[in-house]
Short mmCIF file of C-alpha atoms and ligand atoms in Angstrom, two decimals:
data_model
loop_
_atom_site.label_atom_id
_atom_site.label_comp_id
_atom_site.label_asym_id
_atom_site.label_seq_id
_atom_site.Cartn_x
_atom_site.Cartn_y
_atom_site.Cartn_z
CA UNK A 1 43.05 6.05 2.17
CA UNK A 2 40.75 8.67 3.72
CA UNK A 3 40.48 12.37 3.57
CA UNK A 4 38.36 14.88 5.58
CA UNK A 5 35.61 15.59 3.10
CA UNK A 6 35.30 11.95 1.80
CA UNK A 7 36.28 12.19 -1.73
CA UNK A 8 36.20 9.02 -3.90
CA UNK A 9 39.53 7.44 -4.56
CA UNK A 10 40.82 7.20 -8.40
CA UNK A 11 39.50 3.70 -8.44
CA UNK A 12 37.18 1.42 -6.50
CA UNK A 13 34.74 1.99 -3.92
CA UNK A 14 34.79 4.38 -0.77
CA UNK A 15 37.55 3.53 1.53
CA UNK A 16 36.48 1.48 4.42
CA UNK A 17 37.46 4.35 6.82
CA UNK A 18 34.92 6.71 5.10
CA UNK A 19 32.32 4.15 4.70
CA UNK A 20 32.33 3.67 8.55
CA UNK A 21 32.63 7.36 9.28
CA UNK A 22 29.84 8.47 6.85
CA UNK A 23 27.67 5.52 7.68
CA UNK A 24 27.71 6.18 11.45
CA UNK A 25 27.07 9.96 10.52
CA UNK A 26 23.97 8.88 8.38
CA UNK A 27 22.68 6.61 11.13
CA UNK A 28 22.93 9.52 13.56
CA UNK A 29 21.34 11.88 10.80
CA UNK A 30 18.33 9.41 10.50
CA UNK A 31 18.01 9.40 14.28
CA UNK A 32 18.01 13.18 14.65
CA UNK A 33 15.51 13.11 11.64
CA UNK A 34 13.10 11.00 13.61
CA UNK A 35 13.60 12.89 16.83
CA UNK A 36 13.15 16.27 15.20
CA UNK A 37 10.45 15.29 12.57
CA UNK A 38 7.60 17.20 14.32
CA UNK A 39 9.49 20.47 13.55
CA UNK A 40 9.20 19.80 9.89
CA UNK A 41 5.99 20.64 7.93
CA UNK A 42 4.18 17.42 6.93
CA UNK A 43 3.43 18.61 3.57
CA UNK A 44 6.34 19.85 1.49
CA UNK A 45 6.14 23.70 1.17
CA UNK A 46 8.08 23.88 -2.01
CA UNK A 47 6.29 24.88 -5.40
CA UNK A 48 6.71 22.68 -8.37
CA UNK A 49 9.87 23.09 -10.00
CA UNK A 50 11.71 24.59 -6.91
CA UNK A 51 13.96 21.69 -6.41
CA UNK A 52 14.92 21.10 -10.04
CA UNK A 53 15.76 24.97 -10.23
CA UNK A 54 18.37 24.42 -7.66
CA UNK A 55 20.06 21.36 -9.17
CA UNK A 56 22.69 21.46 -11.87
CA UNK A 57 21.34 20.17 -15.30
CA UNK A 58 24.40 17.98 -15.94
CA UNK A 59 26.06 15.29 -13.78
CA UNK A 60 29.43 16.35 -12.17
CA UNK A 61 32.40 15.01 -13.97
CA UNK A 62 34.68 14.64 -10.94
CA UNK A 63 33.39 13.08 -7.85
CA UNK A 64 32.20 15.26 -5.06
CA UNK A 65 32.99 15.21 -1.26
CA UNK A 66 30.45 13.00 0.47
CA UNK A 67 30.13 15.84 3.21
CA UNK A 68 28.75 18.20 0.47
CA UNK A 69 26.35 15.68 -0.60
CA UNK A 70 25.05 14.97 2.93
CA UNK A 71 24.74 18.72 3.32
CA UNK A 72 22.71 19.07 0.18
CA UNK A 73 20.29 16.34 1.47
CA UNK A 74 19.64 18.86 4.40
CA UNK A 75 19.70 21.81 2.24
CA UNK A 76 17.81 20.83 -0.86
CA UNK A 77 16.03 17.33 -0.48
CA UNK A 78 14.64 17.61 3.15
CA UNK A 79 12.68 20.80 2.17
CA UNK A 80 11.19 18.90 -0.93
CA UNK A 81 9.98 15.86 1.03
CA UNK A 82 6.43 15.27 2.24
CA UNK A 83 7.21 13.57 5.48
CA UNK A 84 5.16 10.25 5.43
CA UNK A 85 6.82 9.41 8.72
CA UNK A 86 5.38 12.42 10.41
CA UNK A 87 3.05 11.37 13.22
CA UNK A 88 0.52 13.98 11.93
CA UNK A 89 0.52 12.44 8.38
CA UNK A 90 -3.09 11.37 8.20
CA UNK A 91 -3.56 11.52 4.46
CA UNK A 92 -4.21 8.62 1.91
CA UNK A 93 -3.46 5.58 4.01
CA UNK A 94 -1.16 6.77 6.72
CA UNK A 95 1.82 4.43 6.85
CA UNK A 96 5.43 4.63 8.29
CA UNK A 97 8.68 2.81 8.29
CA UNK A 98 10.36 1.37 11.50
CA UNK A 99 13.85 0.96 12.67
CA UNK A 100 14.11 -2.83 12.12
CA UNK A 101 12.77 -2.09 8.54
CA UNK A 102 15.35 0.39 7.86
CA UNK A 103 18.04 -1.79 8.96
CA UNK A 104 16.54 -4.57 6.68
CA UNK A 105 16.72 -2.04 3.73
CA UNK A 106 20.27 -1.28 4.73
CA UNK A 107 21.33 -4.95 4.65
CA UNK A 108 19.65 -5.59 1.49
CA UNK A 109 21.41 -2.63 -0.29
CA UNK A 110 24.69 -4.06 1.11
CA UNK A 111 23.92 -7.69 -0.11
CA UNK A 112 22.46 -6.25 -3.49
CA UNK A 113 21.07 -9.63 -4.38
CA UNK A 114 19.18 -10.13 -7.64
CA UNK A 115 16.80 -12.83 -6.45
CA UNK A 116 15.87 -14.20 -9.89
CA UNK A 117 16.89 -17.75 -9.53
CA UNK A 118 17.15 -19.82 -6.23
CA UNK A 119 21.02 -20.01 -6.74
CA UNK A 120 21.46 -16.10 -7.24
CA UNK A 121 19.98 -15.58 -3.88
CA UNK A 122 19.13 -18.81 -1.77
CA UNK A 123 18.80 -16.49 1.21
CA UNK A 124 16.16 -14.27 -0.47
CA UNK A 125 14.12 -17.10 -2.01
CA UNK A 126 14.13 -19.30 1.27
CA UNK A 127 13.56 -16.32 3.63
CA UNK A 128 10.73 -15.08 1.41
CA UNK A 129 8.92 -18.49 1.76
CA UNK A 130 9.43 -18.73 5.44
CA UNK A 131 8.48 -15.27 6.36
CA UNK A 132 5.44 -15.23 4.08
CA UNK A 133 4.42 -18.49 5.74
CA UNK A 134 4.76 -16.70 9.05
CA UNK A 135 2.66 -13.75 7.85
CA UNK A 136 0.03 -16.00 6.31
CA UNK A 137 -0.46 -17.65 9.81
CA UNK A 138 -0.36 -14.28 11.56
CA UNK A 139 -3.25 -13.11 9.32
CA UNK A 140 -5.31 -16.42 10.00
CA UNK A 141 -5.00 -17.39 6.16
CA UNK A 142 -4.92 -21.07 5.25
CA UNK A 143 -2.00 -23.19 4.13
CA UNK A 144 -3.31 -23.49 0.61
CA UNK A 145 -2.13 -20.20 -0.05
CA UNK A 146 1.64 -19.68 -0.98
CA UNK A 147 3.16 -16.09 -0.83
CA UNK A 148 5.14 -14.24 -3.29
CA UNK A 149 6.58 -10.71 -3.06
CA UNK A 150 6.08 -8.05 -5.44
CA UNK A 151 6.89 -4.15 -5.13
CA UNK A 152 3.32 -2.98 -5.00
CA UNK A 153 -0.37 -3.95 -4.67
CA UNK A 154 -0.90 -2.81 -8.30
CA UNK A 155 1.55 -5.21 -9.44
CA UNK A 156 0.32 -8.03 -7.21
CA UNK A 157 -3.11 -7.56 -8.47
CA UNK A 158 -1.95 -7.47 -11.99
CA UNK A 159 -0.21 -10.84 -11.60
CA UNK A 160 -3.22 -12.20 -9.83
CA UNK A 161 -5.41 -11.36 -12.94
CA UNK A 162 -3.01 -12.71 -15.18
CA UNK A 163 -2.88 -15.93 -13.47
CA UNK A 164 -6.66 -15.88 -13.58
CA UNK A 165 -6.90 -15.25 -17.20
CA UNK A 166 -4.45 -18.02 -17.71
CA UNK A 167 -6.93 -20.49 -16.05
CA UNK A 168 -9.59 -19.52 -18.87
CA UNK A 169 -7.62 -21.94 -21.22
CA UNK A 170 -7.93 -19.61 -24.20
CA UNK A 171 -4.12 -19.95 -25.27
CA UNK A 172 -3.64 -16.23 -24.52
CA UNK A 173 -0.11 -16.66 -23.48
CA UNK A 174 0.52 -18.40 -27.02
CA UNK A 175 -1.74 -16.34 -29.40
CA UNK A 176 -2.29 -13.21 -27.55
CA UNK A 177 -5.73 -11.54 -27.72
CA UNK A 178 -5.56 -8.93 -30.63
CA UNK A 179 -6.90 -10.11 -34.06
CA UNK A 180 -8.76 -13.20 -32.73
CA UNK A 181 -12.30 -13.66 -33.70
CA UNK A 182 -12.41 -16.77 -31.66
CA UNK A 183 -12.30 -15.07 -28.32
CA UNK A 184 -15.07 -13.57 -26.48
CA UNK A 185 -14.82 -10.70 -24.30
CA UNK A 186 -13.41 -11.53 -20.91
CA UNK A 187 -14.87 -9.93 -17.77
CA UNK A 188 -13.62 -8.97 -14.52
CA UNK A 189 -15.99 -7.63 -11.83
CA UNK A 190 -15.07 -5.28 -9.05
CA UNK A 191 -17.20 -2.90 -6.94
CA UNK A 192 -17.30 0.75 -7.85
CA UNK A 193 -15.27 1.42 -4.77
CA UNK A 194 -12.42 -0.97 -5.90
CA UNK A 195 -9.02 0.72 -6.25
CA UNK A 196 -7.91 1.97 -9.62
CA UNK A 197 -5.04 -0.43 -9.68
CA UNK A 198 -7.62 -3.08 -10.86
CA UNK A 199 -8.57 -1.05 -13.90
CA UNK A 200 -5.01 -0.44 -14.65
CA UNK A 201 -4.05 -4.04 -14.26
CA UNK A 202 -6.84 -4.78 -17.01
CA UNK A 203 -5.42 -2.11 -19.17
CA UNK A 204 -1.97 -3.37 -18.86
CA UNK A 205 -3.10 -6.92 -19.64
CA UNK A 206 -4.49 -5.77 -22.84
CA UNK A 207 -8.07 -6.80 -21.73
CA UNK A 208 -9.43 -3.19 -22.31
CA UNK A 209 -11.32 -1.10 -20.12
CA UNK A 210 -14.48 -2.55 -21.22
CA UNK A 211 -13.44 -5.79 -19.61
CA UNK A 212 -14.01 -4.36 -15.99
CA UNK A 213 -17.66 -4.16 -15.01
CA UNK A 214 -18.08 -2.07 -11.74
CA UNK A 215 -20.62 -3.46 -9.46
CA UNK A 216 -22.83 -1.14 -7.23
CA UNK A 217 -22.29 -0.82 -3.39
CA UNK A 218 -24.78 -0.55 -0.53
CA UNK A 219 -24.93 2.44 1.65
CA UNK A 220 -22.03 1.28 3.60
CA UNK A 221 -19.87 1.15 0.45
CA UNK A 222 -19.76 -2.69 0.18
CA UNK A 223 -20.14 -4.59 -3.05
CA UNK A 224 -23.76 -5.74 -3.64
CA UNK A 225 -23.59 -9.55 -4.11
CA UNK A 226 -26.88 -9.70 -5.76
CA UNK A 227 -25.93 -7.04 -8.35
CA UNK A 228 -22.74 -8.97 -9.03
CA UNK A 229 -24.74 -12.15 -9.52
CA UNK A 230 -27.09 -10.41 -11.93
CA UNK A 231 -24.26 -8.75 -13.92
CA UNK A 232 -22.55 -12.06 -14.39
CA UNK A 233 -25.75 -13.79 -15.53
CA UNK A 234 -26.44 -11.11 -18.06
CA UNK A 235 -23.04 -11.18 -19.30
CA UNK A 236 -23.00 -14.92 -19.90
CA UNK A 237 -26.28 -14.67 -21.64
CA UNK A 238 -24.42 -12.27 -24.07
CA UNK A 239 -21.63 -14.69 -24.68
CA UNK A 240 -19.03 -12.78 -22.43
CA UNK A 241 -16.62 -14.98 -20.35
CA UNK A 242 -16.84 -13.86 -16.63
CA UNK A 243 -13.37 -15.05 -15.33
CA UNK A 244 -12.53 -12.98 -12.24
CA UNK A 245 -13.89 -11.11 -9.32
CA UNK A 246 -11.87 -8.68 -7.28
CA UNK A 247 -13.38 -8.15 -3.84
CA UNK A 248 -11.86 -5.49 -1.50
CA UNK A 249 -11.55 -5.69 2.13
CA UNK A 250 -10.52 -2.25 3.11
CA UNK A 251 -11.55 0.10 0.20
CA UNK A 252 -9.48 3.11 -0.29
CA UNK A 253 -12.06 5.70 0.03
CA UNK A 254 -13.71 4.44 3.36
CA UNK A 255 -12.25 0.95 4.24
CA UNK A 256 -15.38 -0.73 3.65
CA UNK A 257 -15.30 -4.44 3.65
CA UNK A 258 -17.04 -6.22 0.80
CA UNK A 259 -18.89 -9.36 2.07
CA UNK A 260 -16.42 -11.90 0.63
CA UNK A 261 -18.26 -14.94 1.89
CA UNK A 262 -21.41 -14.05 -0.07
CA UNK A 263 -19.13 -13.02 -3.18
CA UNK A 264 -17.53 -16.40 -2.99
CA UNK A 265 -20.97 -18.17 -3.22
CA UNK A 266 -21.64 -16.18 -6.50
CA UNK A 267 -18.32 -16.79 -7.95
CA UNK A 268 -18.16 -20.55 -7.14
CA UNK A 269 -21.60 -21.06 -9.27
CA UNK A 270 -19.62 -19.72 -12.24
CA UNK A 271 -15.98 -21.10 -11.37
CA UNK A 272 -14.56 -17.81 -11.19
CA UNK A 273 -11.11 -16.61 -9.80
CA UNK A 274 -11.75 -14.62 -6.44
CA UNK A 275 -9.05 -12.09 -5.95
CA UNK A 276 -9.01 -10.44 -2.67
CA UNK A 277 -7.54 -6.80 -2.29
CA UNK A 278 -6.58 -6.60 1.25
CA UNK A 279 -3.83 -4.11 0.48
CA UNK A 280 -4.53 -1.75 3.43
CA UNK A 281 -6.69 -4.07 5.75
CA UNK A 282 -4.64 -7.17 5.37
CA UNK A 283 -2.15 -6.05 8.28
CA UNK A 284 -5.19 -5.71 10.68
CA UNK A 285 -6.03 -9.41 10.26
CA UNK A 286 -3.06 -9.87 12.54
CA UNK A 287 -5.17 -8.37 15.41
CA UNK A 288 -7.06 -11.45 16.94
CA UNK A 289 -10.45 -9.63 17.35
CA UNK A 290 -10.24 -8.47 13.72
CA UNK A 291 -9.84 -11.95 12.47
CA UNK A 292 -13.15 -11.63 10.67
CA UNK A 293 -11.29 -9.54 7.97
CA UNK A 294 -10.22 -12.74 6.27
CA UNK A 295 -13.80 -14.08 6.44
CA UNK A 296 -14.25 -15.99 3.24
CA UNK A 297 -10.66 -15.94 2.22
CA UNK A 298 -10.36 -19.67 2.67
CA UNK A 299 -12.06 -19.68 -0.68
CA UNK A 300 -10.33 -17.04 -2.34
CA UNK A 301 -7.80 -18.04 -5.22
CA UNK A 302 -5.65 -14.97 -4.43
CA UNK A 303 -5.17 -12.24 -1.81
CA UNK A 304 -2.98 -9.15 -1.81
CA UNK A 305 -1.82 -7.48 1.39
CA UNK A 306 0.72 -4.64 1.68
CA UNK A 307 3.20 -4.76 4.69
CA UNK A 308 4.29 -1.36 3.36
CA UNK A 309 1.01 0.11 4.23
CA UNK A 310 0.23 -0.95 7.75
CA UNK A 311 3.15 -3.36 8.95
CA UNK A 312 5.63 -0.47 9.67
CA UNK A 313 7.77 -1.90 6.43
CA UNK A 314 9.46 0.71 4.39
CA UNK A 315 8.14 1.06 0.80
CA UNK A 316 7.98 -1.19 -0.99
CA UNK A 317 6.71 -4.56 -0.20
CA UNK A 318 3.38 -6.11 -1.28
CA UNK A 319 2.58 -9.96 -0.81
CA UNK A 320 0.40 -11.98 -3.05
CA UNK A 321 -1.03 -15.06 -1.72
CA UNK A 322 -2.00 -17.39 -4.57
CA UNK A 323 -3.58 -20.85 -4.44
CA UNK A 324 -2.86 -21.72 -7.85
CA UNK A 325 1.06 -21.03 -8.29
CA UNK A 326 0.95 -23.32 -11.23
CA UNK A 327 -1.07 -20.74 -13.15
CA UNK A 328 0.99 -17.78 -12.04
CA UNK A 329 3.97 -19.89 -13.38
CA UNK A 330 2.22 -20.86 -16.58
CA UNK A 331 1.42 -17.13 -17.41
CA UNK A 332 5.14 -15.90 -16.61
CA UNK A 333 7.71 -18.64 -16.70
CA UNK A 334 10.26 -18.40 -19.54
CA UNK A 335 13.62 -20.01 -18.87
CA UNK A 336 16.33 -19.33 -21.58
CA UNK A 337 19.44 -21.33 -21.65
CA UNK A 338 21.54 -18.75 -19.84
CA UNK A 339 19.12 -19.11 -16.94
CA UNK A 340 18.95 -22.93 -16.79
CA UNK A 341 20.26 -24.52 -13.55
CA UNK A 342 20.81 -28.07 -12.30
CA UNK A 343 18.47 -27.50 -9.33
CA UNK A 344 15.69 -25.66 -11.05
CA UNK A 345 13.24 -28.50 -10.85
CA UNK A 346 13.64 -28.84 -7.21
CA UNK A 347 13.40 -25.16 -6.03
CA UNK A 348 11.32 -22.20 -6.54
CA UNK A 349 12.79 -19.17 -8.36
CA UNK A 350 10.95 -15.86 -8.12
CA UNK A 351 11.48 -14.94 -11.82
CA UNK A 352 9.07 -17.73 -12.67
CA UNK A 353 6.21 -15.92 -11.05
CA UNK A 354 6.25 -12.62 -12.63
CA UNK A 355 7.47 -10.18 -15.12
CA UNK A 356 10.50 -9.17 -13.36
CA UNK A 357 13.79 -11.39 -13.78
CA UNK A 358 15.92 -9.73 -11.02
CA UNK A 359 14.09 -9.07 -7.55
CA UNK A 360 15.20 -7.12 -4.35
CA UNK A 361 15.66 -9.03 -1.32
CA UNK A 362 12.61 -7.59 0.41
CA UNK A 363 11.79 -10.41 2.64
CA UNK A 364 14.66 -9.44 4.84
CA UNK A 365 13.07 -6.34 6.20
CA UNK A 366 9.78 -8.04 6.78
CA UNK A 367 11.64 -10.85 8.53
CA UNK A 368 13.39 -8.36 10.89
CA UNK A 369 10.21 -6.51 11.48
CA UNK A 370 8.32 -9.44 12.66
CA UNK A 371 11.06 -10.80 14.78
CA UNK A 372 11.66 -7.35 16.31
CA UNK A 373 8.13 -6.58 17.20
CA UNK A 374 6.60 -10.05 17.41
CA UNK A 375 3.19 -10.71 16.21
CA UNK A 376 1.62 -9.56 19.34
CA UNK A 377 3.62 -6.38 19.23
CA UNK A 378 2.59 -5.74 15.67
CA UNK A 379 -1.08 -6.32 16.69
CA UNK A 380 -0.87 -4.00 19.69
CA UNK A 381 0.42 -1.20 17.46
CA UNK A 382 -2.50 -1.69 14.95
CA UNK A 383 -5.17 -2.02 17.67
CA UNK A 384 -3.89 1.28 19.08
CA UNK A 385 -4.43 2.98 15.67
CA UNK A 386 -7.94 1.55 15.57
CA UNK A 387 -8.61 3.00 19.16
CA UNK A 388 -7.31 6.42 18.04
CA UNK A 389 -9.68 6.38 15.03
CA UNK A 390 -12.53 5.46 17.19
CA UNK A 391 -11.69 8.30 19.61
CA UNK A 392 -11.44 11.00 16.84
CA UNK A 393 -14.77 9.68 15.42
CA UNK A 394 -16.38 10.05 18.93
CA UNK A 395 -15.42 13.89 18.85
CA UNK A 396 -17.04 14.11 15.38
CA UNK A 397 -20.00 12.57 16.58
CA UNK A 398 -20.45 14.63 19.67
CA UNK A 399 -20.15 18.01 17.64
CA UNK A 400 -23.01 19.70 15.97
CA UNK A 401 -20.48 21.00 13.44
CA UNK A 402 -19.27 17.89 12.01
CA UNK A 403 -20.64 14.75 10.79
CA UNK A 404 -19.36 11.22 9.98
CA UNK A 405 -19.71 9.98 6.33
CA UNK A 406 -18.99 6.19 6.62
CA UNK A 407 -18.46 3.46 9.17
CA UNK A 408 -15.07 3.18 10.65
CA UNK A 409 -14.17 -0.50 10.72
CA UNK A 410 -10.57 0.12 11.12
CA UNK A 411 -8.43 3.10 11.43
CA UNK A 412 -9.84 5.46 8.84
CA UNK A 413 -12.46 8.10 9.65
CA UNK A 414 -14.70 9.71 6.79
CA UNK A 415 -16.05 12.95 7.95
CA UNK A 416 -17.03 16.55 6.96
CA UNK A 417 -17.88 19.75 8.61
CA UNK A 418 -21.58 20.73 8.23
CA UNK A 419 -22.36 23.81 10.14
CA UNK A 420 -25.91 24.81 9.78
CA UNK A 421 -25.43 28.27 8.31
CA UNK A 422 -23.31 26.87 5.36
CA UNK A 423 -24.87 25.31 2.35
CA UNK A 424 -21.69 25.21 0.27
CA UNK A 425 -20.19 22.17 2.21
CA UNK A 426 -18.02 20.85 -0.54
CA UNK A 427 -16.28 24.20 -0.98
CA UNK A 428 -16.21 24.65 2.77
CA UNK A 429 -14.60 21.16 3.30
CA UNK A 430 -12.07 21.49 0.58
CA UNK A 431 -11.08 24.93 2.02
CA UNK A 432 -10.77 23.55 5.60
CA UNK A 433 -8.51 20.56 4.26
CA UNK A 434 -6.30 22.76 2.32
CA UNK A 435 -5.94 25.25 5.18
CA UNK A 436 -5.13 22.43 7.74
CA UNK A 437 -2.42 21.10 5.35
CA UNK A 438 -1.11 24.45 4.61
CA UNK A 439 -0.28 24.83 8.35
CA UNK A 440 2.16 22.23 7.90
CA UNK A 441 1.17 20.69 11.06
CA UNK A 442 -0.90 17.87 9.79
CA UNK A 443 -1.77 16.30 6.46
CA UNK A 444 -5.45 15.25 5.45
CA UNK A 445 -6.88 13.83 2.16
CA UNK A 446 -10.26 13.59 0.75
CA UNK A 447 -12.53 11.49 -1.29
CA UNK A 448 -16.08 11.80 -2.64
CA UNK A 449 -18.99 9.88 -1.20
CA UNK A 450 -22.45 9.93 -2.63
CA UNK A 451 -21.15 12.93 -4.50
CA UNK A 452 -20.07 14.74 -1.39
CA UNK A 453 -16.72 15.88 -0.82
CA UNK A 454 -15.49 13.93 2.43
CA UNK A 455 -12.28 14.41 4.49
CA UNK A 456 -10.39 11.26 5.36
CA UNK A 457 -8.42 10.78 8.49
CA UNK A 458 -6.12 7.72 8.47
CA UNK A 459 -4.13 6.65 11.39
CA UNK A 460 -1.37 4.22 10.54
CA UNK A 461 1.87 5.91 11.80
CA UNK A 462 3.89 4.11 14.30
CA UNK A 463 4.68 7.31 16.12
CA UNK A 464 1.09 8.69 16.24
CA UNK A 465 -0.45 9.26 19.60
CA UNK A 466 -3.53 10.70 21.52
CA UNK A 467 -1.70 14.18 21.30
CA UNK A 468 -1.31 14.13 17.53
CA UNK A 469 -5.00 13.24 16.97
CA UNK A 470 -6.07 15.81 19.46
CA UNK A 471 -4.08 18.32 17.68
CA UNK A 472 -5.33 17.80 14.33
CA UNK A 473 -8.85 17.98 15.79
CA UNK A 474 -8.20 21.30 17.16
CA UNK A 475 -6.54 22.30 13.95
CA UNK A 476 -9.85 21.53 12.01
CA UNK A 477 -11.99 23.12 14.37
CA UNK A 478 -9.87 26.35 14.25
CA UNK A 479 -9.83 26.34 10.54
CA UNK A 480 -13.75 26.04 10.55
CA UNK A 481 -14.01 28.91 12.98
CA UNK A 482 -11.76 30.97 10.75
CA UNK A 483 -13.46 30.53 7.65
CA UNK A 484 -16.84 30.90 9.44
CA UNK A 485 -15.64 34.25 10.52
CA UNK A 486 -14.24 35.28 7.05
CA UNK A 487 -17.39 34.30 5.38
CA UNK A 488 -19.73 36.27 8.04
CA UNK A 489 -17.87 39.59 7.30
N1 PLP B 501 -5.65 -1.67 -3.29
C1 PLP B 501 -6.15 -0.71 -2.37
C2 PLP B 501 -7.22 -1.07 -1.39
C3 PLP B 501 -5.31 0.50 -1.93
O1 PLP B 501 -5.89 1.32 -0.91
C4 PLP B 501 -4.21 0.93 -2.73
C5 PLP B 501 -3.42 1.97 -2.26
O2 PLP B 501 -3.81 2.77 -1.46
C6 PLP B 501 -3.77 0.01 -3.57
C7 PLP B 501 -4.50 -1.07 -3.86
C8 PLP B 501 -2.45 0.24 -4.46
O3 PLP B 501 -1.35 0.05 -3.71
P1 PLP B 501 0.17 0.00 -4.31
O4 PLP B 501 0.53 1.55 -4.05
O5 PLP B 501 0.92 -0.84 -3.40
O6 PLP B 501 0.11 -0.22 -5.67
#
């Protein structure tokens, strides 16, 4: 049975005719969305609460026509979106989805597998193994690392630190940490530029914020290995147990690269777990001339990389490569009777390696992306983003009104306006950023470097070209001139 507006039948799912009709309609809708995305403001222009105010406060008792629902996506949802797929999205770490990734998500939703045990989704379990092994080789990582997919880098890092803690052999799984006079403070070290997810992981694991010691960085925002060594020595003298170092390759503020090889040497003197956060930069290791990004990773105990950041993979998909799967398993595996299977000794089941039981079939989209673009195709796109970032940086360097604030090892440029007549540079740069963002034609974000407000331009969208980078440069200069004019009045 079908009807024009696509109402739900009394029982069961949508009719196959309606599924086909609205399915094609939605694929057309998505295609048009990408075709016309540059007409939309990058940053949603709604005010907080605007969308909620337009939605009913209770669910409909009777089903509504599918055509009305799709119309409301246009009318209500699209204006409330910040368009991450807009080629002039340069904020945070710019990312984008891709067609094969969307198809992978579509199929995964259709299969709706809960990959908790091998038998509940052999395809997901085995495709994950194979695809992550491809990615490992693409990144130039060694065969001692085995990959596992989580949703986000925050969660991957939390699992890595949990595995590291399991290796401390303090019976924390069995006895916990609270109320124990026999347990010294356990310490994790990360640079002051490390992502906040490291601290959140420590909070989540019950280690307490004081378990994180932040190590100073050099003038290029890289962890200082001597300061790390001194901190560990000092802690040991005080009876603290140093157990984990988190190095970052591609920090969030500047994409700086910690000297992993030197950090390895420090860690190895103390038999500590080294986790490398390459959430952003890991994808770039696929580019042959950027293979130095994994320098020292042959000695890392775990590495996180996010294909959902710079490998054109729809959110979410984060990969943790781990050298000691046994510790991860020891930290998390718990198999009640109702989950016991005859093959369990011979297979890998995702639920043994994390807090989730059911897991999405995320490997499918990554497999489709890698196959569709090929690793050379993926590398070519990332290489192009790095070229565009160098181009933008060259304009900054040539202009007397702007200055670069950090090195540009990848595709993130940190910069600010510095006109001679203005000494309120933080205020000026914040105003420029908000003015550019308010135009809806580009989106930038900021950070603070050496206490100075710094603008960030990140290039990582599959659709971004020279034209978009030129346009945002013009926009920045227009806004600077406008603000100058206004302040001289
Ligand atoms: N690590 C780094 C270096 C990041 O830049 C980010 C996010 O930008 C994260 C971790 C957290 O990523 P996720 O959103 O996947 O948790």
